[in-house]
Coordinates of C-alpha atoms in Angstrom, one line a residue:
M1 CA 76.5 -5.1 17.4
A2 CA 79.0 -2.8 19.1
T3 CA 81.7 -0.8 17.3
D4 CA 84.8 0.9 18.5
R5 CA 85.5 4.6 18.1
Y6 CA 87.2 4.0 14.8
G7 CA 84.2 2.3 13.2
N8 CA 85.4 -1.4 13.5
T9 CA 82.7 -3.9 14.4
L10 CA 83.4 -5.7 17.6
H11 CA 82.2 -9.3 17.7
A12 CA 80.6 -10.6 20.9
C13 CA 81.2 -7.3 22.6
T14 CA 78.7 -5.3 24.7
P15 CA 78.5 -1.5 24.5
E16 CA 80.1 -1.5 27.9
G17 CA 82.9 -3.7 26.7
A18 CA 83.4 -1.5 23.7
G19 CA 83.7 1.5 25.9
H20 CA 86.4 -0.2 27.9
L21 CA 88.3 -1.2 24.8
D22 CA 88.2 2.3 23.5
R23 CA 89.6 3.5 26.8
A24 CA 92.3 0.8 26.7
V25 CA 93.4 1.6 23.2
E26 CA 93.7 5.3 24.0
A27 CA 95.8 4.5 27.1
L28 CA 98.0 2.1 25.0
L29 CA 98.6 4.7 22.3
F30 CA 99.9 7.1 24.9
F31 CA 101.7 4.5 27.0
R32 CA 99.6 5.1 30.1
P33 CA 99.4 2.5 32.9
E34 CA 95.6 2.7 32.8
V35 CA 95.7 0.3 29.9
T36 CA 96.0 -2.8 32.1
P37 CA 92.8 -2.2 34.2
A38 CA 90.9 -1.0 31.1
V39 CA 91.6 -4.3 29.4
E40 CA 90.6 -6.3 32.5
D41 CA 87.4 -4.3 32.5
A42 CA 86.8 -5.1 28.9
L43 CA 87.3 -8.8 29.5
A44 CA 84.9 -8.7 32.5
A45 CA 82.2 -6.9 30.5
S46 CA 82.7 -9.0 27.3
P47 CA 84.7 -12.2 28.0
D48 CA 84.0 -13.6 24.6
S49 CA 85.3 -10.6 22.7
P50 CA 88.2 -11.6 20.4
D51 CA 89.5 -8.1 20.5
A52 CA 89.7 -8.1 24.3
Q53 CA 91.3 -11.5 24.4
A54 CA 94.0 -10.6 21.8
F55 CA 94.6 -7.3 23.5
A56 CA 95.4 -9.1 26.8
V57 CA 97.9 -11.3 24.9
Y58 CA 99.7 -8.3 23.4
L59 CA 100.0 -6.8 26.9
G60 CA 101.6 -10.0 28.1
V61 CA 104.1 -10.3 25.3
L62 CA 105.2 -6.8 24.2
G63 CA 106.9 -6.0 27.5
T64 CA 109.4 -9.0 27.0
E65 CA 108.6 -10.3 30.4
H66 CA 108.5 -14.1 30.3
T67 CA 106.3 -14.3 33.4
A68 CA 103.7 -12.0 31.9
A69 CA 103.8 -14.0 28.7
A70 CA 103.2 -17.3 30.6
T71 CA 100.2 -15.8 32.4
A72 CA 98.8 -14.6 29.1
R73 CA 99.4 -18.0 27.5
A74 CA 97.5 -19.8 30.2
R75 CA 94.5 -17.5 30.1
F76 CA 94.4 -17.5 26.3
A77 CA 94.5 -21.3 26.3
R78 CA 91.6 -21.6 28.7
W79 CA 89.5 -19.2 26.6
S80 CA 90.3 -20.8 23.2
A81 CA 90.0 -24.5 24.4
G82 CA 87.4 -26.2 22.2
R83 CA 86.4 -22.9 20.6
D84 CA 85.8 -22.8 16.9
T85 CA 86.9 -19.4 15.6
R86 CA 86.6 -20.1 11.9
S87 CA 83.2 -18.4 11.6
L88 CA 84.5 -15.1 13.2
P89 CA 84.9 -12.0 11.1
A90 CA 88.2 -11.8 9.3
R91 CA 89.6 -8.9 11.4
E92 CA 89.0 -10.7 14.7
R93 CA 90.4 -14.0 13.2
L94 CA 93.6 -12.2 12.3
H95 CA 93.9 -10.7 15.8
L96 CA 93.5 -14.1 17.4
A97 CA 96.0 -15.7 14.9
A98 CA 98.5 -12.9 15.7
A99 CA 98.0 -13.3 19.4
G100 CA 98.6 -17.1 19.0
A101 CA 101.8 -16.4 17.1
C102 CA 103.0 -14.1 19.8
L103 CA 102.4 -16.7 22.4
A104 CA 104.2 -19.3 20.3
G105 CA 107.2 -17.0 20.1
D106 CA 106.8 -16.3 16.4
L107 CA 107.1 -12.5 16.6
H108 CA 107.8 -12.2 12.9
G109 CA 104.8 -14.3 12.0
A110 CA 102.6 -12.2 14.3
G111 CA 103.9 -9.0 12.6
D112 CA 103.0 -10.5 9.2
L113 CA 99.4 -11.3 10.3
L114 CA 98.9 -7.8 11.7
E115 CA 100.2 -6.3 8.5
E116 CA 97.6 -8.4 6.6
L117 CA 95.0 -7.1 9.0
S118 CA 96.0 -3.5 8.5
L119 CA 95.8 -3.9 4.8
A120 CA 92.1 -4.5 5.0
Y121 CA 91.4 -2.6 8.2
P122 CA 93.8 0.4 8.4
R123 CA 91.7 2.0 11.1
D124 CA 92.4 -0.7 13.6
A125 CA 94.6 1.2 16.0
L126 CA 95.3 -1.8 18.2
A127 CA 96.7 -3.8 15.3
L128 CA 98.9 -0.8 14.2
F129 CA 100.3 -0.3 17.7
A130 CA 101.0 -4.0 18.4
G131 CA 102.5 -4.5 14.9
H132 CA 104.7 -1.4 15.4
Q133 CA 106.0 -2.7 18.7
L134 CA 106.7 -6.1 17.1
D135 CA 108.6 -4.4 14.4
F136 CA 110.7 -2.7 17.1
L137 CA 111.3 -5.9 19.0
T138 CA 112.5 -7.7 15.8
G139 CA 114.6 -4.7 14.5
D140 CA 112.6 -4.3 11.3
A141 CA 113.2 -0.5 10.7
V142 CA 111.6 -0.4 7.2
R143 CA 108.4 -2.1 8.4
L144 CA 108.5 0.0 11.6
R145 CA 108.1 3.0 9.2
D146 CA 105.9 1.6 6.5
R147 CA 103.4 -0.2 8.6
I148 CA 102.2 3.2 9.9
G149 CA 102.9 5.1 6.7
G150 CA 100.7 2.7 4.7
A151 CA 97.8 3.3 7.1
L152 CA 98.0 7.1 7.5
S153 CA 95.9 7.8 4.4
A154 CA 92.9 6.2 6.1
W155 CA 93.2 8.7 9.0
G156 CA 92.0 12.2 8.4
R157 CA 93.5 15.3 9.9
A158 CA 90.4 15.6 12.1
D159 CA 90.9 12.2 13.6
E160 CA 91.8 12.6 17.3
H161 CA 94.2 9.6 17.2
R162 CA 96.0 10.6 14.0
G163 CA 98.5 12.3 16.4
P164 CA 99.9 9.1 18.1
L165 CA 100.1 7.5 14.7
L166 CA 102.3 10.3 13.6
G167 CA 104.4 9.7 16.7
M168 CA 104.8 6.1 15.7
Y169 CA 105.5 7.1 12.2
A170 CA 108.2 9.5 13.4
F171 CA 110.0 6.7 15.2
G172 CA 109.9 4.5 12.1
L173 CA 111.2 7.3 10.0
E174 CA 114.0 7.9 12.4
E175 CA 115.1 4.3 12.6
S176 CA 115.1 4.1 8.8
G177 CA 117.3 7.2 8.5
H178 CA 114.8 9.9 7.5
Y179 CA 115.7 12.3 10.3
R180 CA 114.2 15.5 8.9
R181 CA 110.9 13.9 8.2
A182 CA 111.0 12.1 11.5
E183 CA 111.4 15.4 13.3
E184 CA 108.5 16.9 11.4
A185 CA 106.2 14.0 12.1
G186 CA 107.1 14.0 15.8
A187 CA 106.6 17.7 16.1
A188 CA 103.2 17.4 14.4
A189 CA 102.2 14.6 16.8
L190 CA 103.3 16.8 19.8
E191 CA 101.3 19.7 18.5
R192 CA 98.2 17.6 18.7
H193 CA 99.1 15.8 22.0
P194 CA 102.0 17.4 24.0
R195 CA 102.1 14.4 26.3
D196 CA 102.6 11.8 23.5
V197 CA 105.7 10.2 25.0
W198 CA 106.3 8.0 22.0
A199 CA 106.6 11.1 19.9
V200 CA 108.8 12.7 22.5
H201 CA 110.9 9.6 22.3
A202 CA 111.0 9.6 18.5
V203 CA 112.2 13.3 18.3
T204 CA 114.8 12.6 21.0
H205 CA 116.2 9.8 18.8
T206 CA 116.4 12.1 15.8
Y207 CA 118.6 14.6 17.8
E208 CA 120.8 11.8 19.1
M209 CA 121.4 10.1 15.7
Q210 CA 122.4 13.4 14.2
G211 CA 124.7 14.4 17.1
R212 CA 122.5 17.4 17.9
I213 CA 123.0 16.9 21.7
A214 CA 122.4 20.5 22.9
E215 CA 119.1 20.6 21.0
G216 CA 118.1 17.3 22.4
V217 CA 118.7 18.3 26.0
A218 CA 116.9 21.6 25.4
F219 CA 114.0 19.7 23.9
L220 CA 113.7 17.3 26.9
D221 CA 114.1 20.1 29.4
A222 CA 111.4 22.2 27.8
R223 CA 108.9 19.3 27.8
A224 CA 109.8 17.8 31.1
A225 CA 106.3 18.1 32.4
D226 CA 105.0 16.1 29.5
W227 CA 107.2 13.0 29.8
T228 CA 108.6 12.7 33.3
R229 CA 105.6 11.2 35.1
G230 CA 102.9 8.6 34.8
N231 CA 103.8 6.7 31.6
Y232 CA 105.7 3.6 30.5
L233 CA 108.5 5.5 28.9
T234 CA 109.7 7.7 31.7
V235 CA 112.7 5.6 32.6
H236 CA 113.7 5.2 29.0
N237 CA 113.5 8.9 28.1
W238 CA 115.6 9.6 31.2
W239 CA 118.1 7.1 29.8
H240 CA 118.2 9.1 26.6
Y241 CA 118.9 12.2 28.7
A242 CA 121.8 10.4 30.4
L243 CA 123.2 9.5 27.0
Y244 CA 123.2 13.2 26.0
A245 CA 125.1 13.9 29.2
L246 CA 127.7 11.3 28.5
E247 CA 128.3 12.7 25.0
A248 CA 128.7 16.2 26.5
G249 CA 131.3 14.8 28.9
A250 CA 129.1 15.2 32.0
E251 CA 129.5 11.7 33.5
E252 CA 128.4 12.8 37.0
T253 CA 125.2 14.2 35.6
A254 CA 124.6 10.9 33.8
L255 CA 125.1 9.0 37.1
R256 CA 122.7 11.3 38.9
V257 CA 120.1 10.5 36.3
Y258 CA 120.9 6.8 36.7
D259 CA 120.5 6.9 40.5
A260 CA 117.4 9.1 40.5
A261 CA 115.5 7.7 37.6
V262 CA 117.0 4.7 35.7
H263 CA 117.9 2.3 38.5
H264 CA 117.4 2.7 42.2
E265 CA 115.8 0.8 45.2
E266 CA 112.3 1.6 44.0
S267 CA 112.9 0.2 40.5
A268 CA 110.4 -2.5 39.4
G269 CA 113.0 -4.8 38.1
L270 CA 111.5 -5.0 34.6
A271 CA 113.7 -6.1 31.7
M272 CA 113.1 -2.9 29.7
E273 CA 114.3 -0.8 32.6
L274 CA 117.2 -3.1 33.6
L275 CA 118.5 -3.1 30.0
D276 CA 118.6 0.7 30.0
A277 CA 120.6 0.6 33.2
A278 CA 123.0 -1.9 31.9
A279 CA 123.5 0.0 28.6
L280 CA 124.3 3.2 30.4
L281 CA 126.8 1.7 32.9
W282 CA 128.4 -0.3 30.0
R283 CA 129.2 2.9 28.2
L284 CA 130.9 4.2 31.3
H285 CA 132.7 0.8 31.6
L286 CA 134.0 1.2 28.1
A287 CA 135.3 4.6 28.9
G288 CA 137.3 3.1 31.8
R289 CA 135.0 4.2 34.6
E290 CA 134.1 1.3 37.0
E291 CA 131.1 1.6 39.3
P292 CA 131.3 -1.6 41.4
E293 CA 128.4 -0.8 43.7
R294 CA 126.0 0.1 41.0
W295 CA 127.1 -2.9 38.9
A296 CA 126.6 -5.2 41.9
R297 CA 123.1 -4.0 42.5
L298 CA 122.2 -4.2 38.8
A299 CA 123.6 -7.7 38.5
D300 CA 121.6 -8.8 41.6
A301 CA 118.5 -7.5 39.9
W302 CA 119.2 -9.5 36.7
A303 CA 120.0 -12.6 38.7
E304 CA 116.8 -12.3 40.7
R305 CA 114.8 -12.5 37.5
A306 CA 116.4 -15.9 36.5
D307 CA 115.2 -15.4 33.0
P308 CA 114.9 -18.5 30.7
P309 CA 115.6 -18.0 27.0
F310 CA 112.9 -15.5 26.0
Y311 CA 114.4 -12.5 24.2
A312 CA 118.0 -12.4 23.1
F313 CA 118.3 -8.6 23.4
N314 CA 117.6 -8.9 27.1
D315 CA 120.2 -11.6 27.5
A316 CA 122.9 -9.4 26.1
H317 CA 122.2 -6.7 28.7
A318 CA 122.1 -9.3 31.5
V319 CA 125.6 -10.4 30.4
M320 CA 126.7 -6.7 30.4
A321 CA 125.6 -6.5 34.1
Y322 CA 127.3 -9.7 35.1
V323 CA 130.5 -8.7 33.3
G324 CA 130.4 -5.2 34.7
A325 CA 130.0 -6.6 38.2
G326 CA 133.0 -8.9 37.7
R327 CA 130.8 -12.0 37.7
I328 CA 132.3 -13.6 34.6
A329 CA 131.3 -17.1 35.7
R330 CA 127.7 -16.0 35.9
A331 CA 127.9 -14.5 32.4
E332 CA 129.4 -17.6 31.0
A333 CA 126.7 -19.8 32.7
L334 CA 124.1 -17.7 30.9
V335 CA 125.9 -18.2 27.6
A336 CA 126.2 -21.9 28.2
D337 CA 122.5 -22.2 29.0
R338 CA 121.6 -20.5 25.7
R339 CA 123.9 -22.8 23.8
R340 CA 122.2 -25.9 25.3
W341 CA 118.7 -24.4 24.5
L342 CA 119.7 -23.9 20.9
A343 CA 120.9 -27.4 20.7
D344 CA 117.5 -28.7 21.9
D345 CA 115.3 -28.0 18.9
G346 CA 112.4 -30.1 20.2
S347 CA 110.2 -27.2 21.3
P348 CA 108.4 -25.1 18.6
R349 CA 108.1 -22.2 21.0
D350 CA 110.3 -19.1 20.8
R351 CA 111.1 -19.5 17.1
S352 CA 111.9 -15.9 16.6
N353 CA 114.1 -15.8 19.6
R354 CA 116.0 -18.9 18.4
V355 CA 116.9 -17.0 15.3
M356 CA 117.8 -13.9 17.2
T357 CA 119.9 -15.9 19.7
A358 CA 121.7 -18.1 17.2
E359 CA 122.6 -15.3 14.7
I360 CA 123.3 -12.3 16.9
G361 CA 122.5 -12.9 20.6
L362 CA 125.2 -15.6 21.3
P363 CA 128.0 -13.9 19.4
V364 CA 127.2 -10.6 21.2
C365 CA 127.1 -12.3 24.6
E366 CA 130.3 -14.2 24.0
A367 CA 132.0 -10.9 22.9
L368 CA 130.9 -9.2 26.0
V369 CA 132.4 -11.9 28.1
A370 CA 135.6 -11.7 26.1
Q371 CA 135.7 -8.0 26.7
G372 CA 135.3 -8.6 30.4
R373 CA 138.3 -10.9 30.3
G374 CA 140.4 -8.4 28.3
D375 CA 140.5 -10.6 25.3
H376 CA 139.9 -7.8 22.8
A377 CA 141.1 -9.8 19.7
T378 CA 138.2 -12.3 20.4
V379 CA 135.8 -9.5 20.8
V380 CA 136.7 -8.2 17.3
E381 CA 136.6 -11.7 15.9
L382 CA 133.0 -12.2 17.2
L383 CA 131.5 -8.8 16.5
W384 CA 133.1 -7.9 13.2
P385 CA 131.0 -10.4 11.1
V386 CA 127.7 -9.4 12.7
R387 CA 128.2 -5.6 13.1
R388 CA 125.9 -4.8 10.2
R389 CA 123.2 -7.2 11.2
L390 CA 122.8 -6.4 14.9
Q391 CA 119.2 -5.2 14.2
V392 CA 118.3 -8.9 13.9
F393 CA 118.0 -9.2 17.7
G394 CA 115.9 -6.0 18.1
G395 CA 116.3 -2.7 19.8
S396 CA 117.0 0.7 18.2
H397 CA 120.1 2.2 16.7
A398 CA 120.8 4.1 19.9
Q399 CA 120.5 1.0 22.0
R400 CA 122.6 -1.2 19.7
D401 CA 125.4 1.4 19.7
A402 CA 126.6 0.0 23.0
V403 CA 127.6 -3.1 21.0
Q404 CA 129.1 -1.1 18.2
R405 CA 131.2 0.9 20.8
T406 CA 132.3 -2.4 22.3
L407 CA 133.7 -3.4 18.9
L408 CA 135.4 -0.1 18.4
E409 CA 137.0 -0.1 21.8
S410 CA 138.3 -3.6 21.5
A411 CA 139.7 -2.9 18.0
L412 CA 141.6 0.1 19.5
A413 CA 142.7 -2.0 22.5
A414 CA 143.8 -4.9 20.3
G415 CA 145.9 -2.6 18.1
D416 CA 143.7 -3.5 15.1
H417 CA 144.3 -0.1 13.6
D418 CA 142.8 -0.7 10.2
R419 CA 139.4 -1.8 11.6
A420 CA 139.5 1.0 14.2
R421 CA 140.1 3.5 11.4
L422 CA 137.3 2.1 9.3
L423 CA 134.8 2.1 12.2
L424 CA 135.7 5.6 13.2
S425 CA 135.4 6.8 9.6
E426 CA 131.9 5.2 9.5
R427 CA 130.9 7.0 12.7
D428 CA 132.3 10.3 11.5
G429 CA 130.2 10.2 8.4
L430 CA 127.0 10.0 10.5
R431 CA 128.0 12.3 13.4
P432 CA 131.0 14.5 12.4
D433 CA 130.8 16.6 15.5
S434 CA 130.6 13.8 18.1
P435 CA 133.1 14.3 20.9
Y436 CA 133.2 10.5 21.4
N437 CA 134.2 10.0 17.8
W438 CA 136.9 12.7 18.0
L439 CA 138.4 11.1 21.1
G440 CA 138.5 7.8 19.4
R441 CA 140.4 9.3 16.5
A442 CA 142.8 10.8 19.0
R443 CA 143.5 7.4 20.6
L444 CA 144.0 5.9 17.2
A445 CA 146.4 8.7 16.3
D446 CA 148.3 8.0 19.5
A447 CA 148.5 4.3 18.7
I448 CA 150.1 5.0 15.3
G449 CA 152.4 7.6 16.6
D450 CA 150.8 10.7 15.0
A451 CA 151.0 13.1 18.0
A452 CA 150.0 16.1 15.9
L453 CA 146.8 14.4 14.7
A454 CA 146.0 13.2 18.2
A455 CA 146.3 16.8 19.6
V456 CA 144.0 18.2 16.9
A457 CA 141.5 15.5 17.5
R458 CA 141.4 16.1 21.2
E459 CA 141.0 19.8 20.6
R460 CA 138.1 19.1 18.3
A461 CA 136.5 16.9 20.9
E462 CA 136.9 19.6 23.6
D463 CA 135.5 22.3 21.3
A464 CA 132.5 20.1 20.5
R465 CA 131.8 19.5 24.2
K466 CA 132.2 23.2 25.0
G467 CA 129.6 23.8 22.2
L468 CA 127.2 21.6 24.0
R469 CA 127.4 23.0 27.5
P470 CA 126.1 26.6 27.3
T471 CA 122.9 25.7 25.4
A472 CA 122.2 22.6 27.6
P473 CA 121.3 24.0 31.0
G474 CA 119.7 20.7 32.0
L475 CA 123.1 19.1 32.1
T476 CA 123.7 20.9 35.3
G477 CA 120.2 20.9 36.6
V478 CA 119.3 17.3 37.0
P479 CA 118.0 16.6 40.5
E480 CA 120.3 14.8 43.0
A481 CA 117.6 12.4 43.9
D482 CA 113.9 11.6 43.6
P483 CA 113.3 13.6 40.4
A484 CA 109.9 14.3 39.0
G485 CA 110.8 11.7 36.4
V486 CA 110.4 8.8 38.7
P487 CA 107.0 7.5 37.7
E488 CA 104.3 7.0 40.3
A489 CA 102.9 4.0 38.5
R490 CA 105.2 1.2 37.2
P491 CA 104.4 -0.8 34.1
T492 CA 103.4 -4.4 34.3
G493 CA 103.2 -5.5 30.7
V494 CA 103.6 -3.2 27.7
P495 CA 106.9 -1.4 26.9
G496 CA 110.0 2.8 25.0
T497 CA 110.7 22.1 16.0
G498 CA 108.4 22.9 13.4
S499 CA 104.8 22.2 13.2
A500 CA 104.2 20.8 9.8
D501 CA 101.8 17.9 9.7
V502 CA 102.4 14.8 7.5
S503 CA 100.2 14.8 4.4
E504 CA 97.2 12.6 4.1
T505 CA 99.1 10.0 2.2
G506 CA 101.9 9.7 4.7
L507 CA 104.5 11.5 2.7

């Protein structure tokens, strides 16, 4: 019987199929587009392989594309019809059960099953990757960290793919607030594989969450050849670059990045790219800068998708696009559709998304519509109760900050000084040198009539931005158009200093 490169036995799999699976897993770990044809080759060589069948399902679900999930559901149903899987080995049974849970919309249940699988088979890289992505989609920062940390002791320093596991671990560490350890793990991953774009992404997050913007820009500039082409995360990492530019006060640079790499006429129209585009323009919208042509093109792209209820996090960004484009009626229609869907509880599908939508998605979408109408008191009323639970509908801290900023901006606009003060104080504690935070403090000081404090805060914001510019040459060097970062291959399914390695036990 065939085995994979990690020593796992592959049921009903030929040596040829095992080779294709190994190739597919490697491409998956490094977010390379070759993963899709490699899985198709594995299915052709070993159509009865549970690993190959589950792999195809993960590709169909993890990208949050409802059409890809529907295709995967139909194929999996054809394969599993009348098939008795009870006699399969435990590892493959768990993969198939997790795949089935994914297709049923039970992302949390699928994550539980893959965690059970990793307990007994910690060297199943496919299970670790798929589980890690599910943890991200469900906003479970602790499991995003510990799923990988708990398996690392089974991977020796000589293991070739210990590197991408360290990259995943780095992202989990970052999302759970362990920034120094995250940076160390990400650096160790990149020392092994410089083109590990998930590790690049993780380190980029650590700089952003600490407000180390100049270092973040320098990091991305120095590694541009490693992340700007031929992978699923190119657009998303350019989005991070644009966020750095916004924090440094370089709005034109951010828009050049937007036009050249985030959303343009060659964009594929995938949800994960469109939500990056919406989140970037929304930050500019909150700052008072309107971009009607860009918003109109983005809203058209969302409308063309005509998404049914599938992933609440995507819905929120579609609403941002509609509101930003001035299409309030279209945004309200999406909200009304999701309300009707929640009221119809006859379908067992999408159970995770039902929780996400009911608890977080709808309040956020309704708040975004209220913001578009200038009803800032309603924005505060809707977002204040959920502001510490936004992770329920997925995404990262950096992505969800668009919603947190919406709350802060509306609190300031509504004259809700106590809440604005508290929100700014919370932000200051995490990123004391953030120009955005200092400008917020200046506006609050203006509102309460403290001109001296407002002047000091604006001076601190300007000083902070000056400190970013000299050490961030990339902020003035982004190409006007067609940057190297525009990927040659577009994804169709799957999604996002120091050299110390992480110890054998994970910590």
